[in-house]
Amino acid sequence: MKVLVLGGVAAGTKVAAKLMREDQSNEVLVLNKGKDISYAGCGLPYYVGHVIEDKEELIVNTPAQYEKLTGVKVLTETEAVKVDVQAKTVTAKAVVSGEERVYSYDKLVISVGASPVKPPIEGMNLENVFFVRTPADAISIREVVDSGNVKKAVVVGAGYIGLEIAENLLLQGVRPVVLDMAPQVLPGFDMEMAAYVEDKLGDAGIPVVTGVKVTGLEGNGKVEKVLTDKRAYKTNMVIMSAGIRPNTEFLEGIGLEMFKGTILTDEFGQTNIQDVYAAGDCAMVHHAVTGKAAWSPMGSTANMAGRLIAQNMSGKSIEYRGTLGTAVCKLPGINVGRTGLTQEQAEAEGFEPVSVLTVLDDKAHYMPGAGNFIIKMIADRSSLRLLGVQVIGAGAVDKVVDIAVTGIMLKGTLTDLADMGLAYAPPFSTAIHPFVHALNVLRNKIDGTLESMTPAEYAAGATKGYKVVDTCKAASIEGAPFVELTTVDGPIDGLELEDNILLVCNRGRKAYLLQNRMKSYGYKHTKVLEGGIAFNNVEV
Ligand SMILES: Cc1cc2nc3c(=O)[nH]c(=O)nc-3n(C[C@H](O)[C@H](O)[C@H](O)COP(=O)(O)OP(=O)(O)OC[C@H]3O[C@@H](n4cnc5c(N)ncnc54)[C@H](O)[C@@H]3O)c2cc1C
């Protein structure tokens, strides 16, 4: 079988190598526009921050190494410019000489990835304005940072890449400011979780301004100022990470079904055109929960989809199980992770979402380095199906996320996933794993054992008509009466049985214990503030 693969980084090299492993008689040719193939795009921010020292580390395989390792042929700096699906040919242009050649195929894989969005504003060609997509980009950024002439940087875009770059600039002594048009950082997180992260970033030296649109860049040769619809920011450097767009313009008009320039694929990775497959950032997959077409421009998805379509092209029939939009990201002092549907997405998809936000120990509290996990867990109230998890914490958030991924992929309910005997020893976890603990709290909420107010409800003003009661370890909320749980042995002075009472403690647990006790003394309308003062800014 003669296979042409267009694009040779994550998805392309994965498809090509697997095709050869499936059948060594395959003839596989990769055409790649860029100079490097098989590089670690995900590692680029860490090269800028000197976490990865050598640029060679960014290149997983040179074309020569890859060819020897796999038996695939590679042509770099060769850009596909036209596809003829009737004749089964691709015309490609040598980037340096401009010379065009026609290549034929039995089967075609499109894995041309995506490119950073270049906003149509003045000043984009000024010096020290960068994107972050290729090793060459990261090398250029680091050279300028290492020159010592960069004190301030503006990062445009508060997604994972923008924030990772900001952290690595900070590591090198540069003061970053992150600007984003969206009302929150980290798309894919619910608003209150994103707001918490935004606060922590500010504390760590990465101020973020959301809801601000960059309108232009100014400077004399080098960039000096970023103009926005609110105010201007002086800077020595700009990193544009305001999203990506699939590199599919050259495919227009050939009959490929696309959505906003992204190629639609079925569960086998095949496009609507016979013998044409697509994978990676230029392709749509489907969502594992909703079944709808979904874009998952992630290295993880690119590699998985690549492997799968190579097997399907080789005669197997393996369905891609869908994406959950799973992501994990290291930020200064905290890590963040997410999977599945957010509360907002779950509502939009017609579920009846119920969520809980818990603040839990991430390992035995007496161990050095113990900290908190903030876990937001979302399930469907009627079916009890787990829909999504978001987690913030200094520790191994990826483990919490990965347990959730397993549960959601297997369509697990809260009952299915309860009481799992997850690994425990003090340096790693708590006796009831934080995931199971959060799940128990959510089950308590659903069956009415816990009556609570979410941070989102609290922020939206749901406390109107409630008396706030401070039940922290020590009095901590100015203007709120303090009640020590262990002293309560009947109705509490100043609190009537019919009062609406919001119980607030440090993290939520003590308030829950007090609620339980107060119910037994006849209090009818108490609520626990989820996350307590650890998560909410409580003012009376
Ligand atoms: C800074 C950064 C950090 C990231 N961190 C993570 C992370 O932590 N986790 C994660 O899962 N993902 C991460 N990603 C995303 C991940 O890198 C991408 O999802 C992945 O690289 C996509 O692979 P791809 O093969 O689809 O496309 P690409 O990597 O974009 O490769 C496409 C290739 O196609 C070539 N090409 C383009 N047009 C043509 C054409 N017409 N003809 C021939 N060749 C062409 C390009 O030159 C390029 O070499 C990160 C990305 C970046 C930039």
XYZ file of C-alpha atoms in Angstrom, residues 4-393:
390
model
C 1.195 9.708 1.600
C 1.203 11.497 4.942
C 0.939 15.290 4.863
C 2.543 16.782 7.977
C 5.065 14.988 10.137
C 5.010 16.038 13.766
C 2.745 14.311 16.299
C -0.062 12.714 14.286
C 1.874 12.293 11.012
C 4.917 10.504 12.394
C 2.702 8.322 14.597
C 0.547 7.188 11.647
C 3.526 6.592 9.419
C 5.557 4.585 11.934
C 2.584 2.449 12.945
C 1.734 1.790 9.272
C 5.198 0.338 8.793
C 4.888 -1.767 11.936
C 1.559 -3.076 10.653
C 3.107 -4.107 7.340
C 6.758 -3.628 6.422
C 5.863 -3.792 2.726
C 3.928 -0.524 2.977
C 5.463 2.386 1.111
C 4.997 5.425 3.343
C 6.144 8.935 2.433
C 5.801 11.899 4.800
C 5.784 15.392 3.285
C 6.416 18.062 5.899
C 6.365 21.802 5.310
C 8.546 22.610 8.308
C 12.227 21.756 8.748
C 11.780 19.621 11.863
C 9.626 16.553 12.231
C 8.676 14.701 15.380
C 9.423 17.493 17.836
C 8.181 18.070 21.350
C 5.804 21.008 20.873
C 4.574 20.497 24.426
C 8.107 21.031 25.758
C 8.685 24.415 24.109
C 7.711 26.593 27.117
C 10.170 24.619 29.277
C 13.001 25.294 26.845
C 12.295 29.030 27.193
C 12.500 28.653 31.004
C 15.770 26.605 30.877
C 13.937 23.690 32.478
C 15.026 21.854 29.334
C 18.570 23.071 28.627
C 19.480 21.597 25.233
C 17.540 22.358 22.096
C 18.401 18.874 20.835
C 16.130 17.515 23.575
C 13.164 19.104 21.791
C 13.713 17.011 18.696
C 12.459 13.496 19.331
C 13.830 12.262 16.001
C 15.606 13.943 13.109
C 14.276 12.902 9.679
C 17.340 10.672 9.183
C 16.928 8.976 12.577
C 13.213 8.523 11.989
C 13.725 7.032 8.529
C 16.236 4.512 9.923
C 14.023 3.665 12.873
C 10.803 3.178 10.947
C 11.460 2.621 7.254
C 9.273 5.632 6.422
C 10.579 8.123 3.823
C 10.508 11.796 4.822
C 10.739 14.963 2.760
C 10.994 18.105 4.880
C 10.466 21.696 3.751
C 7.994 20.233 1.267
C 4.559 21.798 1.342
C 1.478 20.089 -0.059
C -0.326 22.717 -2.136
C -2.972 20.710 -4.006
C -4.816 17.428 -3.586
C -6.595 15.695 -6.471
C -8.813 13.079 -4.871
C -9.962 11.655 -8.230
C -6.450 11.158 -9.598
C -5.213 10.315 -6.058
C -2.288 12.703 -6.285
C -0.795 15.488 -4.189
C 1.162 18.378 -5.648
C 3.865 19.597 -3.281
C 6.215 22.550 -3.467
C 9.790 22.610 -2.197
C 9.735 25.483 0.296
C 13.258 26.688 -0.591
C 13.330 26.339 -4.394
C 9.603 26.651 -5.132
C 9.852 23.604 -7.397
C 6.643 21.554 -7.619
C 6.278 17.772 -7.864
C 3.316 15.424 -8.020
C 3.105 12.396 -5.699
C 0.570 9.597 -6.056
C -1.070 7.579 -3.269
C -3.380 4.659 -2.554
C -4.334 6.195 0.767
C -3.789 9.723 2.053
C -3.396 10.970 5.625
C -3.836 14.658 6.333
C -2.050 15.652 9.531
C -0.960 19.186 8.704
C -1.678 20.536 12.186
C -2.518 24.107 12.952
C -0.814 27.485 13.101
C -1.092 30.254 15.660
C -3.754 32.854 14.983
C -2.142 36.074 13.768
C -4.487 38.897 14.768
C -5.010 41.485 12.007
C -3.539 44.373 13.998
C -0.801 46.930 13.374
C 2.695 46.138 14.575
C 2.722 42.351 14.272
C 5.980 42.525 12.304
C 7.875 44.450 14.971
C 10.929 42.777 16.497
C 10.393 40.765 19.705
C 6.861 39.711 18.743
C 6.734 35.918 18.885
C 4.475 32.904 18.487
C 5.047 29.568 20.233
C 4.598 26.640 17.863
C 7.919 25.300 16.646
C 11.356 24.706 18.165
C 12.599 27.688 16.123
C 10.038 29.905 17.907
C 11.187 28.750 21.348
C 14.854 29.153 20.411
C 14.235 32.744 19.242
C 12.308 33.629 22.406
C 15.019 32.191 24.648
C 17.785 34.003 22.778
C 16.064 37.344 23.356
C 15.272 36.571 27.005
C 18.833 35.385 27.638
C 20.213 38.624 26.157
C 19.070 40.261 29.412
C 17.299 43.109 27.637
C 13.806 41.902 28.397
C 12.354 43.083 31.678
C 8.656 42.921 30.830
C 6.611 40.754 28.510
C 2.997 40.788 27.450
C 1.526 37.362 26.773
C -1.638 37.507 24.674
C -3.883 34.549 25.513
C -4.582 32.963 28.903
C -4.955 29.369 27.712
C -2.566 26.596 28.698
C 0.230 27.680 26.345
C 0.055 31.371 27.294
C 0.163 30.557 30.998
C 2.974 28.004 30.616
C 5.045 30.545 28.721
C 4.286 33.211 31.343
C 5.529 30.883 34.089
C 8.726 30.149 32.219
C 9.375 33.823 31.484
C 8.911 34.544 35.184
C 11.467 31.827 35.971
C 13.948 33.805 33.894
C 13.288 37.055 35.755
C 10.958 38.577 33.162
C 7.784 40.217 34.495
C 4.880 38.915 32.421
C 1.361 40.309 32.095
C -1.220 38.043 30.478
C -4.072 39.612 28.499
C -7.143 37.777 27.243
C -10.323 38.822 25.474
C -12.314 36.083 27.201
C -13.879 36.745 30.616
C -11.718 34.026 32.241
C -8.416 32.183 32.073
C -8.256 28.487 31.110
C -11.139 27.780 28.759
C -12.590 24.411 29.763
C -12.826 25.303 33.443
C -15.930 26.653 35.109
C -15.759 30.354 35.889
C -15.245 30.098 39.670
C -12.376 27.600 39.259
C -10.765 29.830 36.627
C -11.180 32.889 38.873
C -9.404 31.069 41.701
C -6.493 30.202 39.388
C -6.372 33.799 38.147
C -6.000 35.018 41.751
C -3.203 32.533 42.447
C -1.395 33.569 39.271
C -1.529 37.196 40.424
C -0.070 36.178 43.811
C 2.718 34.297 42.034
C 3.737 37.314 39.934
C 1.687 36.707 36.798
C -1.026 39.347 36.667
C -3.822 38.441 34.281
C -6.255 40.889 32.727
C -9.348 39.289 31.204
C -12.022 40.868 29.004
C -9.441 43.026 27.245
C -8.896 43.140 23.498
C -5.473 43.841 22.015
C -5.893 46.447 19.277
C -2.321 47.095 18.153
C 1.402 46.943 18.852
C 3.679 49.961 18.780
C 7.416 50.431 18.764
C 10.382 51.771 16.939
C 11.797 48.636 15.313
C 11.251 46.623 18.486
C 7.887 46.327 20.170
C 7.499 48.791 23.046
C 3.790 49.011 23.743
C 0.676 46.861 23.514
C -2.503 48.819 22.846
C -5.826 47.468 24.050
C -9.431 48.652 24.161
C -8.832 49.564 27.827
C -5.264 50.805 28.322
C -1.755 50.450 26.944
C 0.974 48.181 28.376
C 4.686 49.010 28.072
C 6.698 45.948 27.180
C 9.959 44.620 25.726
C 8.420 41.490 24.260
C 5.067 40.106 23.107
C 4.156 36.435 22.970
C 1.040 35.789 20.903
C -0.782 32.662 22.032
C -4.299 33.652 21.136
C -5.403 30.369 19.645
C -4.641 28.259 16.602
C -6.210 27.661 13.199
C -5.966 24.424 11.139
C -3.582 24.532 8.158
C -6.260 23.379 5.742
C -6.637 26.292 3.310
C -4.993 24.313 0.504
C -7.742 21.678 0.795
C -10.634 24.003 0.049
C -12.759 22.985 -2.904
C -11.790 19.289 -3.014
C -15.037 18.161 -1.375
C -13.755 17.475 2.142
C -16.366 18.068 4.813
C -15.038 20.587 7.310
C -16.231 22.638 10.246
C -14.574 26.056 10.502
C -11.617 24.738 8.527
C -11.243 21.578 10.625
C -11.677 18.263 8.781
C -14.577 16.099 9.932
C -13.713 12.455 10.533
C -15.775 9.421 11.493
C -14.990 7.149 14.443
C -12.403 5.342 12.298
C -10.523 8.549 11.434
C -11.748 8.516 7.834
C -12.996 11.678 6.113
C -16.033 11.784 3.831
C -13.693 11.029 0.884
C -12.732 7.414 0.216
C -9.132 6.591 1.245
C -8.538 9.990 2.817
C -7.926 10.059 6.578
C -7.188 12.959 8.913
C -5.727 13.227 12.412
C -4.320 15.778 14.845
C -4.970 19.485 15.180
C -6.400 19.770 11.644
C -9.137 17.186 12.314
C -12.319 16.919 14.341
C -13.017 13.878 16.457
C -16.107 13.321 18.601
C -16.860 13.921 22.247
C -16.989 10.753 24.338
C -19.951 11.953 26.408
C -22.062 13.913 23.918
C -21.086 12.030 20.759
C -20.939 15.381 18.932
C -18.056 16.510 16.755
C -15.347 17.984 18.951
C -11.987 19.625 18.369
C -9.219 18.363 20.611
C -6.000 20.049 19.480
C -3.800 18.139 21.887
C -0.690 16.019 21.482
C -2.444 13.197 23.312
C -5.348 13.110 20.842
C -3.015 13.491 17.834
C -0.955 10.468 18.887
C -3.916 8.278 19.748
C -5.839 9.126 16.598
C -2.686 8.611 14.527
C -2.087 5.135 15.907
C -5.715 4.193 15.434
C -6.059 5.275 11.832
C -2.866 3.444 10.868
C -4.505 0.264 12.150
C -7.772 1.020 10.353
C -5.927 1.741 7.107
C -4.333 -1.670 7.535
C -7.665 -3.468 7.497
C -8.629 -3.352 11.174
C -11.809 -1.745 12.335
C -11.141 0.050 15.598
C -13.394 2.866 16.738
C -11.945 5.965 18.364
C -13.648 6.229 21.726
C -13.867 9.988 21.698
C -12.235 12.871 23.509
C -13.082 14.215 26.935
C -11.096 17.423 26.430
C -8.748 16.178 29.128
C -5.927 18.542 29.989
C -3.400 19.112 32.719
C -1.111 22.080 33.186
C 1.633 23.118 35.587
C 1.488 26.709 36.803
C 3.565 28.491 39.450
C 2.784 26.801 42.763
C -0.315 25.032 41.474
C -1.299 22.476 38.919
C -4.627 22.361 37.164
C -6.419 19.540 35.396
C -9.794 18.888 33.854
C -11.790 16.290 32.011
C -15.314 15.789 30.691
C -18.043 18.395 30.703
C -18.039 21.613 32.680
C -21.204 22.447 34.556
C -22.124 24.957 31.852
C -21.513 22.436 29.056
C -23.493 19.749 30.918
C -26.463 22.118 31.200
C -26.218 23.034 27.518
C -26.185 19.319 26.620
C -29.496 18.742 28.407
C -28.147 16.963 31.490
C -29.362 17.877 34.944
C -25.929 18.629 36.369
C -25.251 18.711 40.056
C -21.797 19.641 41.283
C -19.831 19.893 44.440
C -16.621 21.745 45.198
C -14.439 20.228 47.879
C -11.126 21.232 49.418
C -9.276 18.114 50.532
C -5.840 17.020 51.724
C -3.801 15.792 48.775
C -1.870 13.351 50.993
C -1.702 12.555 54.714
C -1.724 16.010 56.346
C 1.278 15.179 58.537
C 3.586 14.435 55.608
C 6.086 17.062 54.474
C 4.771 18.837 51.390
C 1.118 17.977 52.068
C -1.264 20.452 50.492
C -4.804 20.762 49.186
C -6.736 19.592 46.192
C -9.685 21.693 45.145
C -11.925 19.275 43.288
C -15.083 20.221 41.439
C -17.038 17.126 40.486
C -20.055 17.186 38.196
C -22.623 14.423 37.730
C -26.074 14.017 36.234
C -28.648 14.142 39.023
C -31.073 11.595 37.635
C -28.718 8.970 36.173
C -25.858 9.690 38.651
C -23.458 9.446 35.703
C -20.117 11.157 36.316
C -19.799 13.940 33.719
C -16.723 15.960 34.577
C -13.979 16.823 37.035
C -11.822 19.910 37.474
C -8.973 19.971 39.963
C -6.492 22.519 41.258
C -3.634 21.775 43.653
